[in-house]
């Protein structure tokens, strides 16, 4: 395995990518970075989700002359969204080299771009049309440009930018380096290569077909939903006996581990920053089944031999298809059936198709379970354990109890009451916002009469009910979105400080300056006391029971 340091990156750049939580180069990065540093022209076939941005951005940043404040690199992208995203990535990677980056695109007032250009920038990222505008106005000086990157070249060609691209290439110095990144390599790219590139080297990360174990492979679309809420719903439905959840970076692992713990899932984390002793300890607990969920990066999970994993979840889709195969190879071992679940955002659909192509099979899309589905699944599991308990016998002392009560009540009613107490199921809400998005686009929220001028957000929104849910108390908190509070902060504070499981916390409505949260009635006083002692996002709070106990109609 190559490391970033072995690719010749300098300390400030290494520090930035370490902080971002990258542990090792992706295949496209391993193949590209050094060659770009050597100055050769490159045609790389790689799609979004492979780490292609860092593959060109890191070596481009390495080569910048710190004291030269004119554009040294030009990056062309098909859309403004991508321009902004690539500019942000360059800014992050170049943080400790104090790299000056500017995104330019149509639709943004040109005056602001002019001012920034005058102040002096080193990397300009933009859509071809707007870049050409600046070149023609003489506001973008190209004499100092040493590298030109064509990002998502096939998309730019599809959008009809070929003439603009050619015009830009003609305006840049002849001795520049040209890098072309594209998911596909259609004919016109050959023409660009011939006219504007010098002996380009071809790099491709398309891997050979690989076969995977007989694991049930499914995916869920995240869409516009909170990814964490989607995961929580899936975990509640699947009730894994032991699962590994993969994230892309160390920071993502830590973050997810914390959020899961705050919701009372038994989760531990594993990544490269842990000492060997810490890792061994985590692994021992996982093997002994005293931890249900292991959240890990690819690197940390590599080489682990874990026999009993029922579920592998790709919280982040893997950056290269091969690691998909490695990841899911951890489930379904030793004759046990396993499930591999991948969460896919709209941008990542293409990456999913590539993985399917490589493993030579389709990954089935699943509909997000509703709360009613979760309850039904739990009942099935409960029935199964009842059957086992009856078969195992040893029920004598309980039989006496049933006989006693049987004189007073009908045995069916008795059993039903016992199940109700045991299962303590949540009530199915009128609206299941999370699952509902599956079938319809999110409708614009209704405005309340006498609206507060802002709208609540909350991953556990109360869904238009009047008054708290039965058995719950509604608390008023004098903090809100303006204090950068997220629903997770509130759940976390209640779970940690009052020592109640995050799952017991009910709906949260978050407004600009205040929030409502529902907690089980009998715990309300305890939660109030605990919250008064603590801070949320660094702020002291004065929580009270919300009066009157009704929700604001939405
Ligand atoms: P891209 O293919 O450039 O759109 O990158 C996809 C995502 O992967 C981005 O969120 C990057 O921040 C992330 N990423 C890129 N390289 C690495 C790496 N070596 N390790 C972990 N994450 C990475």
XYZ file of C-alpha atoms and ligand atoms in Angstrom:
577
model
C 0.000 0.000 0.000
C 1.304 3.431 -0.920
C 1.041 6.265 1.594
C 0.509 9.925 0.821
C 4.031 10.663 2.090
C 5.476 8.146 -0.379
C 3.794 10.044 -3.189
C 6.150 12.911 -2.423
C 3.688 15.330 -0.875
C 5.147 17.979 1.408
C 4.441 18.471 5.101
C 1.870 21.313 4.846
C -0.197 19.355 2.328
C 0.132 16.110 4.306
C -1.016 17.937 7.424
C -4.104 19.249 5.623
C -5.157 15.859 4.291
C -4.516 14.185 7.619
C -6.809 16.726 9.234
C -9.462 15.911 6.660
C -9.198 12.334 7.847
C -7.821 10.746 4.672
C -5.817 7.699 5.646
C -4.409 6.511 2.358
C -4.505 7.435 -1.326
C -7.301 6.027 -3.461
C -6.204 4.050 -6.547
C -6.571 7.046 -8.875
C -4.566 9.197 -6.465
C -1.843 6.563 -6.135
C -1.505 6.400 -9.910
C -1.753 10.080 -10.717
C -0.118 12.259 -8.066
C 3.535 11.472 -8.775
C 3.126 11.574 -12.512
C 1.518 14.998 -12.343
C 4.411 16.170 -10.172
C 6.805 14.941 -12.859
C 5.088 17.259 -15.301
C 3.612 14.824 -17.821
C 0.222 15.323 -19.485
C -2.424 12.877 -18.339
C -5.766 11.520 -19.497
C -7.389 9.851 -16.510
C -10.569 7.863 -16.672
C -12.185 8.282 -13.274
C -15.578 9.291 -12.048
C -16.897 11.254 -9.121
C -16.467 9.332 -5.935
C -13.030 7.942 -6.764
C -11.107 10.809 -5.177
C -10.289 12.330 -8.563
C -10.366 15.915 -7.296
C -7.516 15.330 -4.866
C -5.722 13.337 -7.585
C -5.158 16.528 -9.575
C -5.529 19.169 -6.867
C -2.820 17.851 -4.528
C 0.052 17.841 -7.049
C -1.154 21.134 -8.549
C -1.003 22.716 -5.096
C 2.451 21.212 -4.512
C 3.760 22.938 -7.613
C 2.511 26.443 -6.812
C 5.084 29.182 -6.333
C 4.085 30.686 -3.020
C 5.235 34.233 -3.780
C 3.686 34.430 -7.240
C 0.203 35.944 -6.960
C -1.013 35.463 -10.527
C -2.989 32.430 -11.743
C -0.720 29.404 -12.028
C -3.413 26.766 -12.493
C -6.710 26.869 -14.343
C -9.336 24.233 -13.616
C -12.295 23.933 -16.006
C -15.502 22.324 -14.760
C -18.873 21.787 -16.468
C -21.069 23.311 -13.745
C -20.906 26.028 -11.144
C -21.637 23.527 -8.373
C -18.600 21.527 -9.335
C -16.519 24.723 -9.635
C -17.425 25.695 -6.090
C -16.796 22.188 -4.801
C -13.396 21.864 -6.488
C -12.406 25.345 -5.286
C -13.341 24.377 -1.746
C -11.316 21.182 -2.009
C -8.274 23.158 -3.251
C -8.718 25.611 -0.426
C -8.830 22.793 2.132
C -5.857 20.915 0.718
C -3.840 24.132 0.387
C -4.791 25.526 3.783
C -1.252 25.378 5.218
C 0.328 26.645 2.014
C -2.068 29.601 2.173
C -3.190 28.899 -1.355
C -5.420 31.551 -2.942
C -8.283 29.945 -4.893
C -11.146 31.606 -6.756
C -14.221 29.980 -8.271
C -15.691 31.917 -11.218
C -18.959 31.061 -12.886
C -21.838 32.660 -14.687
C -24.644 34.024 -12.569
C -22.324 35.445 -9.932
C -21.771 39.232 -10.063
C -18.632 39.735 -12.092
C -17.512 42.686 -9.920
C -16.739 40.455 -6.968
C -14.700 38.151 -9.177
C -12.777 41.128 -10.585
C -11.862 42.340 -7.131
C -10.651 38.922 -6.105
C -8.637 38.564 -9.304
C -6.995 41.915 -8.651
C -6.059 40.896 -5.126
C -4.187 38.010 -6.702
C -5.162 34.360 -6.900
C -3.111 31.278 -7.710
C -5.780 28.772 -8.757
C -8.856 29.742 -10.759
C -11.669 27.193 -11.019
C -14.498 27.972 -13.384
C -16.981 27.106 -16.047
C -15.598 27.564 -19.580
C -17.959 30.404 -20.576
C -17.199 32.654 -17.638
C -13.477 31.915 -17.793
C -13.468 32.956 -21.428
C -15.328 36.179 -20.537
C -12.566 37.094 -18.134
C -9.849 36.178 -20.613
C -11.458 38.352 -23.317
C -11.889 41.290 -20.907
C -8.236 40.978 -20.006
C -9.109 40.462 -16.355
C -7.648 36.962 -16.183
C -3.929 36.933 -16.916
C -2.730 33.647 -18.305
C 1.036 34.209 -18.735
C 1.801 32.500 -15.448
C -0.477 29.478 -16.011
C 1.507 26.262 -15.846
C -1.250 23.684 -15.473
C -4.695 23.407 -17.036
C -7.109 20.779 -15.723
C -10.208 19.706 -17.660
C -12.418 18.150 -14.993
C -15.344 15.970 -16.097
C -14.316 16.572 -19.694
C -17.050 14.347 -21.141
C -19.699 16.405 -19.344
C -18.215 19.636 -20.683
C -18.295 18.233 -24.208
C -21.890 17.064 -23.755
C -22.838 20.553 -22.689
C -21.382 22.016 -25.871
C -18.330 23.689 -24.349
C -15.864 22.316 -26.908
C -15.211 25.650 -28.634
C -14.788 27.510 -25.380
C -12.378 24.863 -24.132
C -10.328 25.079 -27.291
C -10.279 28.875 -27.126
C -9.045 28.760 -23.523
C -6.366 26.180 -24.294
C -5.136 28.330 -27.193
C -4.764 31.328 -24.879
C -2.646 29.530 -22.288
C 1.157 29.197 -22.603
C 2.341 26.387 -24.910
C 4.625 24.884 -22.298
C 1.765 24.297 -19.877
C 0.864 20.877 -18.485
C -2.620 19.624 -19.423
C -4.561 17.152 -17.303
C -7.837 15.677 -18.465
C -10.215 13.811 -16.134
C -13.279 12.129 -17.522
C -15.663 9.329 -16.593
C -15.834 8.196 -20.215
C -13.483 8.801 -23.114
C -15.637 9.714 -26.139
C -14.157 10.512 -29.569
C -13.692 14.292 -29.276
C -11.378 13.735 -26.315
C -8.962 12.077 -28.725
C -9.048 15.261 -30.782
C -8.291 17.458 -27.758
C -5.470 15.115 -26.810
C -3.984 15.283 -30.274
C -4.196 19.041 -30.666
C -3.567 20.279 -27.165
C -1.703 17.634 -25.160
C 1.880 16.367 -25.242
C 2.269 12.579 -25.189
C -0.556 12.151 -22.716
C -0.335 9.096 -20.476
C -3.556 7.148 -20.036
C -4.617 6.179 -16.529
C -7.684 4.167 -15.754
C -9.030 2.842 -12.488
C -11.579 0.550 -14.031
C -10.852 -2.745 -12.307
C -11.443 -6.273 -13.530
C -14.589 -8.092 -12.661
C -14.576 -9.587 -9.198
C -16.933 -12.014 -7.616
C -18.381 -11.639 -4.178
C -19.724 -14.048 -1.638
C -23.388 -14.953 -1.602
C -24.364 -11.995 0.466
C -27.668 -10.208 0.029
C -26.668 -6.833 -1.395
C -29.025 -3.892 -1.230
C -28.885 -0.126 -1.354
C -30.975 2.747 -0.067
C -31.236 6.178 -1.661
C -30.532 8.915 0.849
C -32.051 11.635 -1.328
C -32.465 14.893 0.553
C -32.823 13.182 3.918
C -30.503 13.243 6.863
C -28.192 10.318 6.226
C -27.934 9.516 9.909
C -31.707 9.259 10.293
C -31.821 6.931 7.299
C -29.174 4.740 8.908
C -30.971 4.733 12.263
C -34.211 3.617 10.622
C -32.429 0.831 8.754
C -30.667 -0.363 11.900
C -33.958 -0.385 13.811
C -35.515 -2.456 11.061
C -32.644 -4.851 10.476
C -31.689 -5.254 14.160
C -28.220 -6.546 13.299
C -26.627 -8.858 15.833
C -23.282 -7.467 14.841
C -22.505 -4.938 12.151
C -19.558 -3.107 10.698
C -20.354 0.357 9.378
C -17.813 1.854 7.007
C -17.097 5.572 6.686
C -14.702 7.309 4.364
C -12.649 9.258 6.894
C -11.513 9.074 10.493
C -13.479 12.170 11.402
C -16.613 10.662 9.857
C -16.033 7.519 11.941
C -15.749 9.533 15.167
C -18.772 11.606 14.305
C -20.983 8.647 13.476
C -19.787 6.726 16.539
C -20.831 9.625 18.756
C -24.212 10.030 17.133
C -24.968 6.321 17.400
C -23.979 6.264 21.065
C -26.130 9.310 21.736
C -29.055 7.312 20.336
C -28.269 4.381 22.612
C -26.872 2.052 19.968
C -23.916 0.088 21.259
C -21.210 1.320 18.946
C -17.428 1.557 19.062
C -15.042 3.103 16.589
C -11.911 1.824 14.907
C -9.485 3.909 12.864
C -5.838 4.606 12.282
C -5.437 7.106 15.120
C -6.082 4.522 17.822
C -3.146 2.822 19.503
C -2.695 -0.906 19.085
C -3.871 -1.458 22.660
C -7.035 0.545 22.072
C -7.742 -1.341 18.858
C -7.264 -4.688 20.544
C -9.653 -3.677 23.276
C -12.343 -2.588 20.817
C -11.910 -5.767 18.811
C -12.124 -7.962 21.903
C -15.425 -6.335 22.880
C -16.770 -6.686 19.357
C -15.783 -10.346 19.142
C -17.332 -11.056 22.528
C -20.549 -9.538 21.188
C -20.663 -6.929 23.936
C -20.645 -4.264 21.217
C -23.173 -4.510 18.390
C -21.723 -2.029 15.977
C -18.211 -1.297 14.856
C -17.750 1.948 12.937
C -14.531 1.820 10.938
C -12.464 3.116 8.049
C -11.283 0.712 5.360
C -7.729 0.817 6.619
C -8.674 -0.045 10.182
C -10.877 -2.935 9.126
C -8.367 -4.414 6.701
C -7.091 -7.787 7.682
C -9.474 -8.209 10.580
C -10.866 -11.666 10.753
C -14.305 -11.350 12.205
C -16.511 -14.364 11.946
C -19.925 -13.335 13.026
C -20.815 -10.139 11.219
C -24.478 -10.142 10.227
C -24.442 -6.773 8.459
C -21.967 -4.629 6.591
C -23.164 -1.083 6.038
C -21.483 1.317 3.636
C -22.468 4.573 5.294
C -20.197 6.184 2.715
C -20.018 4.414 -0.611
C -16.469 3.121 -1.115
C -14.142 5.269 -3.190
C -13.015 2.373 -5.328
C -15.020 -0.676 -6.351
C -12.439 -3.090 -5.037
C -12.863 -1.926 -1.510
C -16.592 -2.609 -1.897
C -15.707 -6.227 -2.446
C -13.322 -6.230 0.509
C -15.863 -4.614 2.773
C -18.747 -6.911 2.000
C -16.514 -9.950 2.151
C -16.754 -9.520 5.919
C -20.337 -10.606 6.135
C -21.946 -13.909 5.331
C -18.900 -15.813 6.497
C -18.810 -19.259 8.020
C -22.068 -20.359 6.449
C -24.078 -17.517 7.955
C -26.328 -15.377 5.819
C -25.150 -11.794 5.597
C -26.541 -8.513 4.376
C -24.560 -5.728 2.726
C -26.256 -2.340 2.757
C -25.032 0.721 0.889
C -26.342 4.257 1.355
C -26.264 6.190 -1.900
C -26.689 9.936 -2.431
C -27.917 11.122 -5.834
C -24.393 12.178 -6.827
C -23.081 8.715 -6.060
C -25.463 6.737 -8.280
C -22.886 6.493 -10.994
C -20.351 5.035 -8.591
C -22.917 2.408 -7.607
C -23.420 1.437 -11.254
C -19.675 1.007 -11.632
C -19.555 -1.267 -8.607
C -22.421 -3.297 -10.072
C -20.522 -3.560 -13.342
C -17.464 -4.813 -11.567
C -19.119 -7.424 -9.406
C -21.263 -8.427 -12.372
C -24.536 -8.292 -10.496
C -27.273 -5.876 -9.675
C -27.551 -4.377 -6.221
C -31.192 -4.217 -5.266
C -32.746 -0.898 -4.301
C -34.784 -1.018 -1.106
C -37.555 1.239 0.089
C -36.846 2.825 3.446
C -38.860 0.968 6.105
C -41.660 2.904 7.778
C -42.072 2.998 11.558
C -44.922 0.524 11.077
C -42.500 -1.794 9.234
C -40.063 -1.545 12.125
C -42.780 -2.468 14.607
C -43.977 -5.375 12.452
C -40.431 -6.705 12.161
C -39.931 -6.514 15.935
C -43.192 -8.391 16.496
C -42.002 -11.168 14.206
C -38.779 -11.439 16.162
C -40.741 -11.385 19.406
C -43.005 -14.217 18.233
C -39.956 -16.239 17.360
C -38.420 -15.799 20.794
C -41.759 -16.676 22.412
C -41.819 -19.918 20.439
C -38.302 -20.667 21.607
C -39.195 -19.894 25.224
C -42.213 -22.217 25.109
C -40.087 -24.965 23.580
C -37.364 -24.503 26.188
C -39.866 -25.002 29.038
C -39.075 -24.177 32.671
C -42.171 -21.965 32.861
C -43.731 -23.450 36.027
C -43.487 -20.432 38.278
C -45.016 -18.243 35.569
C -47.784 -20.737 34.915
C -48.901 -20.274 38.518
C -49.109 -16.524 37.899
C -51.240 -17.058 34.800
C -53.548 -19.449 36.636
C -54.003 -16.948 39.442
C -54.911 -14.115 37.109
C -56.852 -16.474 34.844
C -59.597 -16.593 37.443
C -60.119 -12.880 36.985
C -59.344 -12.318 33.280
C -59.545 -13.899 29.885
C -56.148 -15.549 29.079
C -56.036 -13.845 25.653
C -56.379 -10.428 27.247
C -53.732 -11.375 29.762
C -51.251 -12.418 27.109
C -51.992 -9.291 25.037
C -51.388 -7.054 28.067
C -48.128 -8.845 28.824
C -46.932 -8.353 25.230
C -47.884 -4.701 25.313
C -45.825 -4.131 28.429
C -42.896 -6.111 27.109
C -42.758 -4.578 23.652
C -43.455 -0.979 24.770
C -43.926 0.020 21.158
C -43.970 3.651 20.072
C -47.228 4.917 18.640
C -47.166 5.111 14.855
C -47.190 8.823 14.020
C -49.749 10.171 11.559
C -46.925 11.242 9.304
C -43.682 9.345 8.895
C -41.639 12.111 7.327
C -38.542 10.024 6.767
C -40.209 7.181 4.908
C -42.664 9.468 3.176
C -39.946 11.139 1.149
C -39.436 7.815 -0.497
C -42.626 8.220 -2.516
C -43.015 11.945 -2.924
C -40.881 15.000 -3.167
C -40.875 16.906 0.091
C -43.840 19.274 -0.032
C -43.203 22.878 0.976
C -43.983 23.172 4.683
C -47.240 24.862 5.561
C -47.067 28.254 7.201
C -48.692 28.682 10.570
C -51.158 31.458 11.257
C -49.159 34.028 13.197
C -46.019 32.309 12.037
C -42.865 32.845 14.011
C -41.166 34.021 10.870
C -39.104 30.908 10.756
C -39.827 27.308 10.234
C -38.911 24.454 12.427
C -36.421 21.934 11.308
C -35.770 18.772 13.148
C -34.839 15.319 12.118
C -37.522 14.154 14.513
C -40.087 16.737 13.616
C -43.401 16.428 15.360
C -45.200 16.149 12.033
C -48.053 18.580 12.587
C -49.511 17.094 15.747
C -51.267 19.319 18.273
C -49.830 18.745 21.706
C -47.221 16.281 22.831
C -47.464 12.619 22.090
C -49.277 10.559 24.742
C -47.046 9.852 27.717
C -44.612 12.586 26.682
C -43.879 16.035 28.083
C -42.944 18.954 25.938
C -39.976 21.049 27.035
C -39.100 24.546 25.881
C -35.396 25.306 25.370
C -34.181 28.872 24.896
C -31.687 27.989 22.187
C -32.159 27.421 18.505
C -30.659 27.388 15.050
C -29.101 30.814 15.570
C -26.902 29.181 18.202
C -25.874 26.559 15.629
C -27.817 23.925 17.529
C -28.784 20.780 15.640
C -31.314 18.150 16.758
C -28.419 15.798 17.447
C -26.973 18.256 20.003
C -30.222 18.245 21.935
C -30.577 14.462 21.866
C -26.910 14.125 22.818
C -27.198 16.519 25.769
C -30.315 14.807 27.110
C -28.888 11.324 26.644
C -25.547 12.152 28.220
C -26.616 14.435 31.032
C -29.883 12.852 32.105
C -28.650 9.351 31.402
C -31.667 8.320 29.386
C -31.361 6.520 26.049
C -31.419 8.794 23.003
C -34.109 6.584 21.549
C -36.448 7.683 24.343
C -36.244 11.307 23.234
C -39.261 12.221 21.142
C -39.862 14.831 18.501
C -37.732 17.952 18.287
C -38.789 21.208 16.691
C -35.986 23.608 16.090
C -36.661 27.306 15.477
C -34.223 30.176 15.058
C -34.145 31.208 18.690
C -35.775 28.347 20.598
C -36.666 24.692 20.409
C -39.206 22.203 21.695
C -38.336 18.668 22.634
C -40.543 15.875 23.885
C -39.329 13.470 26.570
C -41.151 10.708 28.455
C -43.389 12.298 31.108
C -41.893 10.479 34.044
C -38.397 11.645 33.040
C -39.256 15.285 32.395
C -38.111 16.585 35.788
C -34.869 14.671 35.601
C -34.174 16.004 32.107
C -34.944 19.580 33.172
C -32.564 19.340 36.114
C -29.816 17.793 34.011
C -30.167 20.351 31.219
C -29.948 23.252 33.678
C -26.550 21.970 34.789
C -25.113 21.664 31.299
C -24.425 23.679 28.160
C -25.447 23.001 24.570
C -23.055 24.273 21.912
C -21.291 26.223 24.640
C -24.434 28.009 25.875
C -26.074 27.777 29.285
C -29.779 27.125 28.946
C -32.900 27.709 30.997
C -35.272 24.915 29.985
C -38.887 24.881 31.173
C -41.958 22.736 30.683
C -43.623 24.195 27.578
C -46.916 25.914 28.452
C -49.489 25.359 27.243
C -48.696 21.775 26.374
C -49.656 22.183 22.750
C -47.588 22.308 19.634
C -47.642 25.192 17.251
C -49.850 24.197 14.322
C -47.998 23.891 11.054
P -14.214 13.006 -5.644
O -14.150 11.724 -6.424
O -13.036 13.874 -5.917
O -15.524 13.706 -5.860
O -14.107 12.651 -4.079
C -15.101 11.971 -3.395
C -15.004 12.138 -1.886
O -13.925 11.374 -1.352
C -14.768 13.544 -1.401
O -15.682 13.771 -0.339
C -13.347 13.557 -0.864
O -13.219 14.445 0.228
C -13.146 12.131 -0.433
N -11.752 11.647 -0.574
C -10.893 11.891 -1.583
N -9.727 11.240 -1.392
C -9.843 10.543 -0.239
C -8.972 9.659 0.501
N -7.748 9.365 0.069
N -9.436 9.132 1.650
C -10.697 9.432 2.081
N -11.560 10.248 1.448
C -11.144 10.797 0.289
